[in-house]
PDB file of C-alpha atoms in Angstrom:
ATOM      1  CA  UNK A   8      15.887 -14.397   0.197  1.00 58.00           C
ATOM      2  CA  UNK A   9      15.396 -11.406  -2.136  1.00 70.00           C
ATOM      3  CA  UNK A  10      11.591 -10.943  -1.915  1.00 92.00           C
ATOM      4  CA  UNK A  11      10.464  -8.149  -4.262  1.00 94.00           C
ATOM      5  CA  UNK A  12      13.227  -6.362  -6.142  1.00 95.00           C
ATOM      6  CA  UNK A  13      12.680  -3.063  -7.912  1.00 96.00           C
ATOM      7  CA  UNK A  14      15.133  -1.340 -10.226  1.00 96.00           C
ATOM      8  CA  UNK A  15      16.219   1.356 -10.571  1.00 96.00           C
ATOM      9  CA  UNK A  16      15.954   3.053  -7.167  1.00 94.00           C
ATOM     10  CA  UNK A  17      16.177   6.536  -8.655  1.00 96.00           C
ATOM     11  CA  UNK A  18      15.569   7.873 -12.153  1.00 96.00           C
ATOM     12  CA  UNK A  19      15.363  11.271 -13.792  1.00 97.00           C
ATOM     13  CA  UNK A  20      13.644  11.493 -17.165  1.00 97.00           C
ATOM     14  CA  UNK A  21      12.991  14.272 -19.606  1.00 97.00           C
ATOM     15  CA  UNK A  22       9.429  14.904 -20.715  1.00 97.00           C
ATOM     16  CA  UNK A  23       8.563  12.599 -23.593  1.00 97.00           C
ATOM     17  CA  UNK A  24      11.138   9.939 -22.823  1.00 97.00           C
ATOM     18  CA  UNK A  25      10.089   6.357 -22.245  1.00 96.00           C
ATOM     19  CA  UNK A  26      11.418   3.882 -19.722  1.00 96.00           C
ATOM     20  CA  UNK A  27      10.644   0.631 -17.957  1.00 97.00           C
ATOM     21  CA  UNK A  28      10.562   0.127 -14.210  1.00 98.00           C
ATOM     22  CA  UNK A  29      11.514  -3.410 -13.361  1.00 97.00           C
ATOM     23  CA  UNK A  30       9.927  -5.581 -10.684  1.00 97.00           C
ATOM     24  CA  UNK A  31      10.838  -9.153  -9.881  1.00 97.00           C
ATOM     25  CA  UNK A  32       9.797 -11.504  -7.090  1.00 97.00           C
ATOM     26  CA  UNK A  33      11.204 -14.892  -6.161  1.00 95.00           C
ATOM     27  CA  UNK A  34       8.339 -16.150  -4.001  1.00 95.00           C
ATOM     28  CA  UNK A  35       6.241 -17.682  -6.795  1.00 94.00           C
ATOM     29  CA  UNK A  36       3.427 -15.231  -6.078  1.00 95.00           C
ATOM     30  CA  UNK A  37       0.572 -15.072  -8.547  1.00 93.00           C
ATOM     31  CA  UNK A  38      -0.589 -11.571  -7.611  1.00 93.00           C
ATOM     32  CA  UNK A  39       1.533  -8.540  -8.482  1.00 94.00           C
ATOM     33  CA  UNK A  40       0.688  -4.844  -8.490  1.00 94.00           C
ATOM     34  CA  UNK A  41       2.129  -1.438  -9.220  1.00 96.00           C
ATOM     35  CA  UNK A  42       1.341   1.624  -7.104  1.00 95.00           C
ATOM     36  CA  UNK A  43       2.367   5.229  -7.178  1.00 96.00           C
ATOM     37  CA  UNK A  44       2.687   7.242  -3.987  1.00 94.00           C
ATOM     38  CA  UNK A  45       2.089  10.960  -3.930  1.00 91.00           C
ATOM     39  CA  UNK A  46       1.921  13.229  -0.853  1.00 82.00           C
ATOM     40  CA  UNK A  47      -1.500  13.233   0.792  1.00 76.00           C
ATOM     41  CA  UNK A  48      -2.920  10.667  -1.626  1.00 80.00           C
ATOM     42  CA  UNK A  49      -1.622   7.429  -0.194  1.00 84.00           C
ATOM     43  CA  UNK A  50      -0.795   4.716  -2.687  1.00 91.00           C
ATOM     44  CA  UNK A  51      -2.874   4.475  -5.825  1.00 92.00           C
ATOM     45  CA  UNK A  52      -3.092   1.322  -7.875  1.00 92.00           C
ATOM     46  CA  UNK A  53      -1.833   1.667 -11.436  1.00 95.00           C
ATOM     47  CA  UNK A  54      -2.062  -1.880 -12.811  1.00 95.00           C
ATOM     48  CA  UNK A  55      -2.237  -5.325 -11.357  1.00 92.00           C
ATOM     49  CA  UNK A  56      -1.911  -8.942 -12.425  1.00 93.00           C
ATOM     50  CA  UNK A  57      -3.456 -12.117 -11.061  1.00 90.00           C
ATOM     51  CA  UNK A  58      -1.104 -14.409 -12.943  1.00 91.00           C
ATOM     52  CA  UNK A  59       1.135 -14.764 -15.965  1.00 92.00           C
ATOM     53  CA  UNK A  60      -0.597 -13.444 -19.058  1.00 93.00           C
ATOM     54  CA  UNK A  61      -3.333 -11.652 -17.082  1.00 92.00           C
ATOM     55  CA  UNK A  62      -3.280  -7.939 -16.304  1.00 94.00           C
ATOM     56  CA  UNK A  63      -5.900  -5.334 -15.477  1.00 91.00           C
ATOM     57  CA  UNK A  64      -6.147  -1.630 -14.815  1.00 92.00           C
ATOM     58  CA  UNK A  65      -6.227  -0.011 -11.428  1.00 90.00           C
ATOM     59  CA  UNK A  66      -7.251   3.516 -10.436  1.00 88.00           C
ATOM     60  CA  UNK A  67      -4.680   5.501 -12.434  1.00 94.00           C
ATOM     61  CA  UNK A  68      -3.593   3.465 -15.488  1.00 95.00           C
ATOM     62  CA  UNK A  69      -3.275   6.254 -18.064  1.00 95.00           C
ATOM     63  CA  UNK A  70       0.237   6.691 -19.389  1.00 96.00           C
ATOM     64  CA  UNK A  71       1.410   3.291 -18.172  1.00 97.00           C
ATOM     65  CA  UNK A  72       1.585  -0.156 -19.729  1.00 97.00           C
ATOM     66  CA  UNK A  73       2.277  -3.522 -18.149  1.00 97.00           C
ATOM     67  CA  UNK A  74       2.762  -7.095 -19.245  1.00 95.00           C
ATOM     68  CA  UNK A  75       3.220 -10.343 -17.349  1.00 96.00           C
ATOM     69  CA  UNK A  76       5.012 -12.914 -19.438  1.00 96.00           C
ATOM     70  CA  UNK A  77       6.381 -14.811 -16.434  1.00 96.00           C
ATOM     71  CA  UNK A  78       5.282 -15.324 -12.840  1.00 96.00           C
ATOM     72  CA  UNK A  79       8.432 -13.618 -11.575  1.00 96.00           C
ATOM     73  CA  UNK A  80       8.462 -10.360 -13.526  1.00 97.00           C
ATOM     74  CA  UNK A  81       6.008  -7.487 -13.807  1.00 98.00           C
ATOM     75  CA  UNK A  82       7.576  -4.487 -15.586  1.00 98.00           C
ATOM     76  CA  UNK A  83       5.883  -1.084 -15.733  1.00 98.00           C
ATOM     77  CA  UNK A  84       6.401   0.984 -18.873  1.00 98.00           C
ATOM     78  CA  UNK A  85       6.068   4.712 -19.144  1.00 96.00           C
ATOM     79  CA  UNK A  86       5.340   5.397 -22.785  1.00 92.00           C
ATOM     80  CA  UNK A  87       5.963   9.147 -22.901  1.00 96.00           C
ATOM     81  CA  UNK A  88       6.935  10.558 -19.533  1.00 96.00           C
ATOM     82  CA  UNK A  89       5.143  13.644 -18.213  1.00 97.00           C
ATOM     83  CA  UNK A  90       5.907  15.790 -15.150  1.00 97.00           C
ATOM     84  CA  UNK A  91       2.644  14.504 -13.595  1.00 96.00           C
ATOM     85  CA  UNK A  92       4.282  11.093 -13.411  1.00 97.00           C
ATOM     86  CA  UNK A  93       6.872  12.336 -10.956  1.00 97.00           C
ATOM     87  CA  UNK A  94       6.248  10.045  -8.009  1.00 97.00           C
ATOM     88  CA  UNK A  95       7.519   7.136  -5.978  1.00 96.00           C
ATOM     89  CA  UNK A  96       6.554   3.818  -7.503  1.00 97.00           C
ATOM     90  CA  UNK A  97       6.098   0.621  -5.523  1.00 96.00           C
ATOM     91  CA  UNK A  98       5.706  -2.893  -6.771  1.00 96.00           C
ATOM     92  CA  UNK A  99       3.999  -5.491  -4.570  1.00 94.00           C
ATOM     93  CA  UNK A 100       3.302  -9.194  -4.718  1.00 94.00           C
ATOM     94  CA  UNK A 101       1.156 -11.605  -2.740  1.00 92.00           C
ATOM     95  CA  UNK A 102       0.356 -15.293  -2.709  1.00 89.00           C
ATOM     96  CA  UNK A 103      -3.391 -14.788  -2.686  1.00 82.00           C
ATOM     97  CA  UNK A 104      -5.953 -12.048  -3.136  1.00 75.00           C
ATOM     98  CA  UNK A 105      -6.252 -11.374   0.566  1.00 75.00           C
ATOM     99  CA  UNK A 106      -2.730 -12.292   1.454  1.00 80.00           C
ATOM    100  CA  UNK A 107       0.007 -10.124   2.822  1.00 83.00           C
ATOM    101  CA  UNK A 108       1.534  -7.836   0.240  1.00 87.00           C
ATOM    102  CA  UNK A 109       5.293  -7.817  -0.003  1.00 91.00           C
ATOM    103  CA  UNK A 110       6.476  -4.428  -1.205  1.00 92.00           C
ATOM    104  CA  UNK A 111       9.627  -3.515  -3.041  1.00 93.00           C
ATOM    105  CA  UNK A 112      11.770  -0.667  -1.766  1.00 92.00           C
ATOM    106  CA  UNK A 113      10.421   1.757  -4.365  1.00 94.00           C
ATOM    107  CA  UNK A 114      11.616   3.730  -7.374  1.00 95.00           C
ATOM    108  CA  UNK A 115      11.754   7.506  -7.073  1.00 95.00           C
ATOM    109  CA  UNK A 116      11.060   8.954 -10.508  1.00 97.00           C
ATOM    110  CA  UNK A 117      11.428  12.595 -11.449  1.00 97.00           C
ATOM    111  CA  UNK A 118      10.249  13.873 -14.824  1.00 97.00           C
ATOM    112  CA  UNK A 119      11.616  17.263 -15.811  1.00 97.00           C
TER     113      UNK A 119
ATOM    114  CA  UNK B   6     -16.346   2.237  -6.007  1.00 56.00           C
ATOM    115  CA  UNK B   7     -14.826   1.471  -2.693  1.00 56.00           C
ATOM    116  CA  UNK B   8     -12.933   4.158  -0.882  1.00 85.00           C
ATOM    117  CA  UNK B   9     -10.882   4.375   2.254  1.00 91.00           C
ATOM    118  CA  UNK B  10     -10.803   7.490   4.409  1.00 93.00           C
ATOM    119  CA  UNK B  11      -8.247   8.420   6.997  1.00 95.00           C
ATOM    120  CA  UNK B  12      -9.619  11.668   8.415  1.00 94.00           C
ATOM    121  CA  UNK B  13      -6.441  12.744  10.201  1.00 94.00           C
ATOM    122  CA  UNK B  14      -3.577  13.824   7.971  1.00 92.00           C
ATOM    123  CA  UNK B  15      -1.230  14.528  10.884  1.00 94.00           C
ATOM    124  CA  UNK B  16      -1.278  13.464  14.518  1.00 96.00           C
ATOM    125  CA  UNK B  17       1.208  14.574  17.166  1.00 97.00           C
ATOM    126  CA  UNK B  18       1.457  12.492  20.305  1.00 97.00           C
ATOM    127  CA  UNK B  19       3.795  12.543  23.298  1.00 97.00           C
ATOM    128  CA  UNK B  20       6.049   9.567  23.887  1.00 97.00           C
ATOM    129  CA  UNK B  21       4.315   7.189  26.268  1.00 97.00           C
ATOM    130  CA  UNK B  22       0.838   8.451  25.420  1.00 97.00           C
ATOM    131  CA  UNK B  23      -1.796   6.394  23.674  1.00 97.00           C
ATOM    132  CA  UNK B  24      -2.438   6.613  19.954  1.00 97.00           C
ATOM    133  CA  UNK B  25      -5.535   5.997  17.872  1.00 98.00           C
ATOM    134  CA  UNK B  26      -5.653   6.326  14.094  1.00 98.00           C
ATOM    135  CA  UNK B  27      -9.004   6.357  12.366  1.00 98.00           C
ATOM    136  CA  UNK B  28      -9.980   4.499   9.210  1.00 97.00           C
ATOM    137  CA  UNK B  29     -13.374   4.301   7.532  1.00 95.00           C
ATOM    138  CA  UNK B  30     -14.330   2.509   4.361  1.00 92.00           C
ATOM    139  CA  UNK B  31     -17.311   2.872   2.079  1.00 87.00           C
ATOM    140  CA  UNK B  32     -18.263  -0.548   0.880  1.00 77.00           C
ATOM    141  CA  UNK B  33     -21.307  -2.708   1.569  1.00 69.00           C
ATOM    142  CA  UNK B  34     -19.827  -6.042   2.511  1.00 75.00           C
ATOM    143  CA  UNK B  35     -17.008  -6.644   4.969  1.00 75.00           C
ATOM    144  CA  UNK B  36     -13.745  -6.250   3.092  1.00 85.00           C
ATOM    145  CA  UNK B  37     -10.322  -7.536   3.949  1.00 89.00           C
ATOM    146  CA  UNK B  38      -8.732  -4.812   6.085  1.00 92.00           C
ATOM    147  CA  UNK B  39      -5.083  -3.940   6.561  1.00 94.00           C
ATOM    148  CA  UNK B  40      -2.853  -1.443   8.325  1.00 96.00           C
ATOM    149  CA  UNK B  41       0.607  -0.679   6.956  1.00 95.00           C
ATOM    150  CA  UNK B  42       3.384   1.516   8.320  1.00 96.00           C
ATOM    151  CA  UNK B  43       5.965   3.382   6.289  1.00 93.00           C
ATOM    152  CA  UNK B  44       9.037   4.839   7.950  1.00 89.00           C
ATOM    153  CA  UNK B  45      10.733   7.776   6.199  1.00 83.00           C
ATOM    154  CA  UNK B  46      12.347   6.702   2.947  1.00 78.00           C
ATOM    155  CA  UNK B  47      11.283   3.102   3.416  1.00 81.00           C
ATOM    156  CA  UNK B  48       8.804   0.703   1.887  1.00 83.00           C
ATOM    157  CA  UNK B  49       5.611  -0.477   3.537  1.00 90.00           C
ATOM    158  CA  UNK B  50       5.430  -2.959   6.372  1.00 91.00           C
ATOM    159  CA  UNK B  51       2.263  -4.834   7.315  1.00 92.00           C
ATOM    160  CA  UNK B  52       1.169  -4.194  10.912  1.00 96.00           C
ATOM    161  CA  UNK B  53      -1.950  -6.329  10.983  1.00 95.00           C
ATOM    162  CA  UNK B  54      -4.906  -7.539   8.940  1.00 93.00           C
ATOM    163  CA  UNK B  55      -8.513  -8.575   9.453  1.00 92.00           C
ATOM    164  CA  UNK B  56     -10.452 -11.072   7.367  1.00 87.00           C
ATOM    165  CA  UNK B  57     -13.107 -12.437   9.713  1.00 86.00           C
ATOM    166  CA  UNK B  58     -13.682 -13.661  13.257  1.00 88.00           C
ATOM    167  CA  UNK B  59     -12.585 -11.795  16.361  1.00 90.00           C
ATOM    168  CA  UNK B  60     -13.030  -8.099  15.662  1.00 92.00           C
ATOM    169  CA  UNK B  61     -10.025  -7.093  17.796  1.00 96.00           C
ATOM    170  CA  UNK B  62      -6.835  -7.905  15.918  1.00 96.00           C
ATOM    171  CA  UNK B  63      -3.351  -7.909  17.389  1.00 96.00           C
ATOM    172  CA  UNK B  64      -0.430  -6.903  15.240  1.00 96.00           C
ATOM    173  CA  UNK B  65       3.277  -6.361  15.440  1.00 95.00           C
ATOM    174  CA  UNK B  66       5.040  -3.656  17.442  1.00 94.00           C
ATOM    175  CA  UNK B  67       2.287  -3.555  20.072  1.00 96.00           C
ATOM    176  CA  UNK B  68      -0.442  -2.329  17.698  1.00 97.00           C
ATOM    177  CA  UNK B  69      -4.015  -3.524  17.635  1.00 97.00           C
ATOM    178  CA  UNK B  70      -7.056  -2.646  15.549  1.00 98.00           C
ATOM    179  CA  UNK B  71     -10.766  -3.062  16.055  1.00 97.00           C
ATOM    180  CA  UNK B  72     -13.228  -3.735  13.273  1.00 95.00           C
ATOM    181  CA  UNK B  73     -16.644  -2.178  13.835  1.00 94.00           C
ATOM    182  CA  UNK B  74     -19.114  -3.220  11.164  1.00 91.00           C
ATOM    183  CA  UNK B  75     -21.800  -0.756  12.273  1.00 91.00           C
ATOM    184  CA  UNK B  76     -19.395   2.148  11.815  1.00 93.00           C
ATOM    185  CA  UNK B  77     -17.514   0.772   8.782  1.00 92.00           C
ATOM    186  CA  UNK B  78     -14.359   1.471  10.720  1.00 95.00           C
ATOM    187  CA  UNK B  79     -11.051  -0.224  11.419  1.00 97.00           C
ATOM    188  CA  UNK B  80      -9.190   2.019  13.854  1.00 98.00           C
ATOM    189  CA  UNK B  81      -5.601   1.352  14.844  1.00 98.00           C
ATOM    190  CA  UNK B  82      -4.457   1.769  18.444  1.00 98.00           C
ATOM    191  CA  UNK B  83      -1.348   1.570  20.562  1.00 98.00           C
ATOM    192  CA  UNK B  84      -1.466   2.032  24.352  1.00 97.00           C
ATOM    193  CA  UNK B  85       1.941   3.668  24.696  1.00 97.00           C
ATOM    194  CA  UNK B  86       3.883   5.077  21.759  1.00 97.00           C
ATOM    195  CA  UNK B  87       7.626   5.011  21.379  1.00 96.00           C
ATOM    196  CA  UNK B  88       9.719   7.537  19.472  1.00 95.00           C
ATOM    197  CA  UNK B  89      10.322   4.839  16.849  1.00 94.00           C
ATOM    198  CA  UNK B  90       6.588   4.828  16.030  1.00 96.00           C
ATOM    199  CA  UNK B  91       6.972   8.131  14.203  1.00 96.00           C
ATOM    200  CA  UNK B  92       6.010   7.194  10.643  1.00 96.00           C
ATOM    201  CA  UNK B  93       3.180   7.323   8.166  1.00 95.00           C
ATOM    202  CA  UNK B  94       0.354   4.843   8.598  1.00 97.00           C
ATOM    203  CA  UNK B  95      -1.925   3.584   5.861  1.00 95.00           C
ATOM    204  CA  UNK B  96      -5.224   1.775   6.103  1.00 96.00           C
ATOM    205  CA  UNK B  97      -6.086  -0.411   3.103  1.00 93.00           C
ATOM    206  CA  UNK B  98      -8.943  -2.642   1.982  1.00 90.00           C
ATOM    207  CA  UNK B  99      -9.681  -5.365  -0.564  1.00 87.00           C
ATOM    208  CA  UNK B 100     -13.178  -6.300  -1.608  1.00 79.00           C
ATOM    209  CA  UNK B 101     -13.746  -9.797  -0.304  1.00 71.00           C
ATOM    210  CA  UNK B 102     -16.483 -10.604  -2.810  1.00 67.00           C
ATOM    211  CA  UNK B 103     -14.739  -9.424  -5.957  1.00 65.00           C
ATOM    212  CA  UNK B 104     -12.251 -11.060  -8.235  1.00 62.00           C
ATOM    213  CA  UNK B 105      -8.940  -9.395  -8.791  1.00 61.00           C
ATOM    214  CA  UNK B 106      -6.433  -7.931  -6.489  1.00 64.00           C
ATOM    215  CA  UNK B 107      -7.316  -4.295  -5.907  1.00 79.00           C
ATOM    216  CA  UNK B 108      -5.819  -3.191  -2.625  1.00 85.00           C
ATOM    217  CA  UNK B 109      -7.091   0.360  -2.067  1.00 88.00           C
ATOM    218  CA  UNK B 110      -5.224   2.649   0.313  1.00 91.00           C
ATOM    219  CA  UNK B 111      -6.340   5.569   2.395  1.00 92.00           C
ATOM    220  CA  UNK B 112      -4.461   8.849   2.157  1.00 91.00           C
ATOM    221  CA  UNK B 113      -2.317   8.095   5.172  1.00 94.00           C
ATOM    222  CA  UNK B 114      -1.814   9.608   8.630  1.00 96.00           C
ATOM    223  CA  UNK B 115       1.576  10.971   9.553  1.00 95.00           C
ATOM    224  CA  UNK B 116       2.405  10.452  13.222  1.00 97.00           C
ATOM    225  CA  UNK B 117       4.877  12.732  14.999  1.00 96.00           C
ATOM    226  CA  UNK B 118       6.126  11.716  18.443  1.00 96.00           C
ATOM    227  CA  UNK B 119       7.159  14.416  20.919  1.00 95.00           C
ATOM    228  CA  UNK B 120       9.754  13.554  23.547  1.00 90.00           C
TER     229      UNK B 120
END
């Protein structure tokens, strides 16, 4: 019973590098989201998806891309990493709009 | 735009004492309301949620929260804290009348428990 799986758990990038944070869920949830967590700011929504092929922007989408080709996967792409993107990233999924969110264990990203 | 405010950044409470964490939201209609807890280095765990009905909601780990429409508040309470309650707590809301899936979080309240 895996739930929401995020990889990698830790990553260090150099400024300007690109990478993809992976998120997969095995609960057949339609709703998936990406958040970043920074001290004193709680979790801020980056992008979200309400189903395969449908994505939309959250509060802080700049510098990030997403796609949703399958129900299970919702990868987050950093196009050109910047030190301001140093953060902890969480992926979440839910069965319905108001339903309980299941969170992954997070990816700690450092951009130097 | 909706926003969620947790006025207290840090709270220190003695073990066995009561705890109340404040949450206010700025949004016209009643949203879906949530409280999450995050232990150090861990992900988020749902404590409780409110959609409609009884305004006093019971959650896990002995927590409860009360929705007060007139104050746009959803404060979290526990009658007697345990050392294991030391964590960061987040209030979150979803607009009930909007499409999409935007769960908006407050800035969090870090709870320290003194022996």
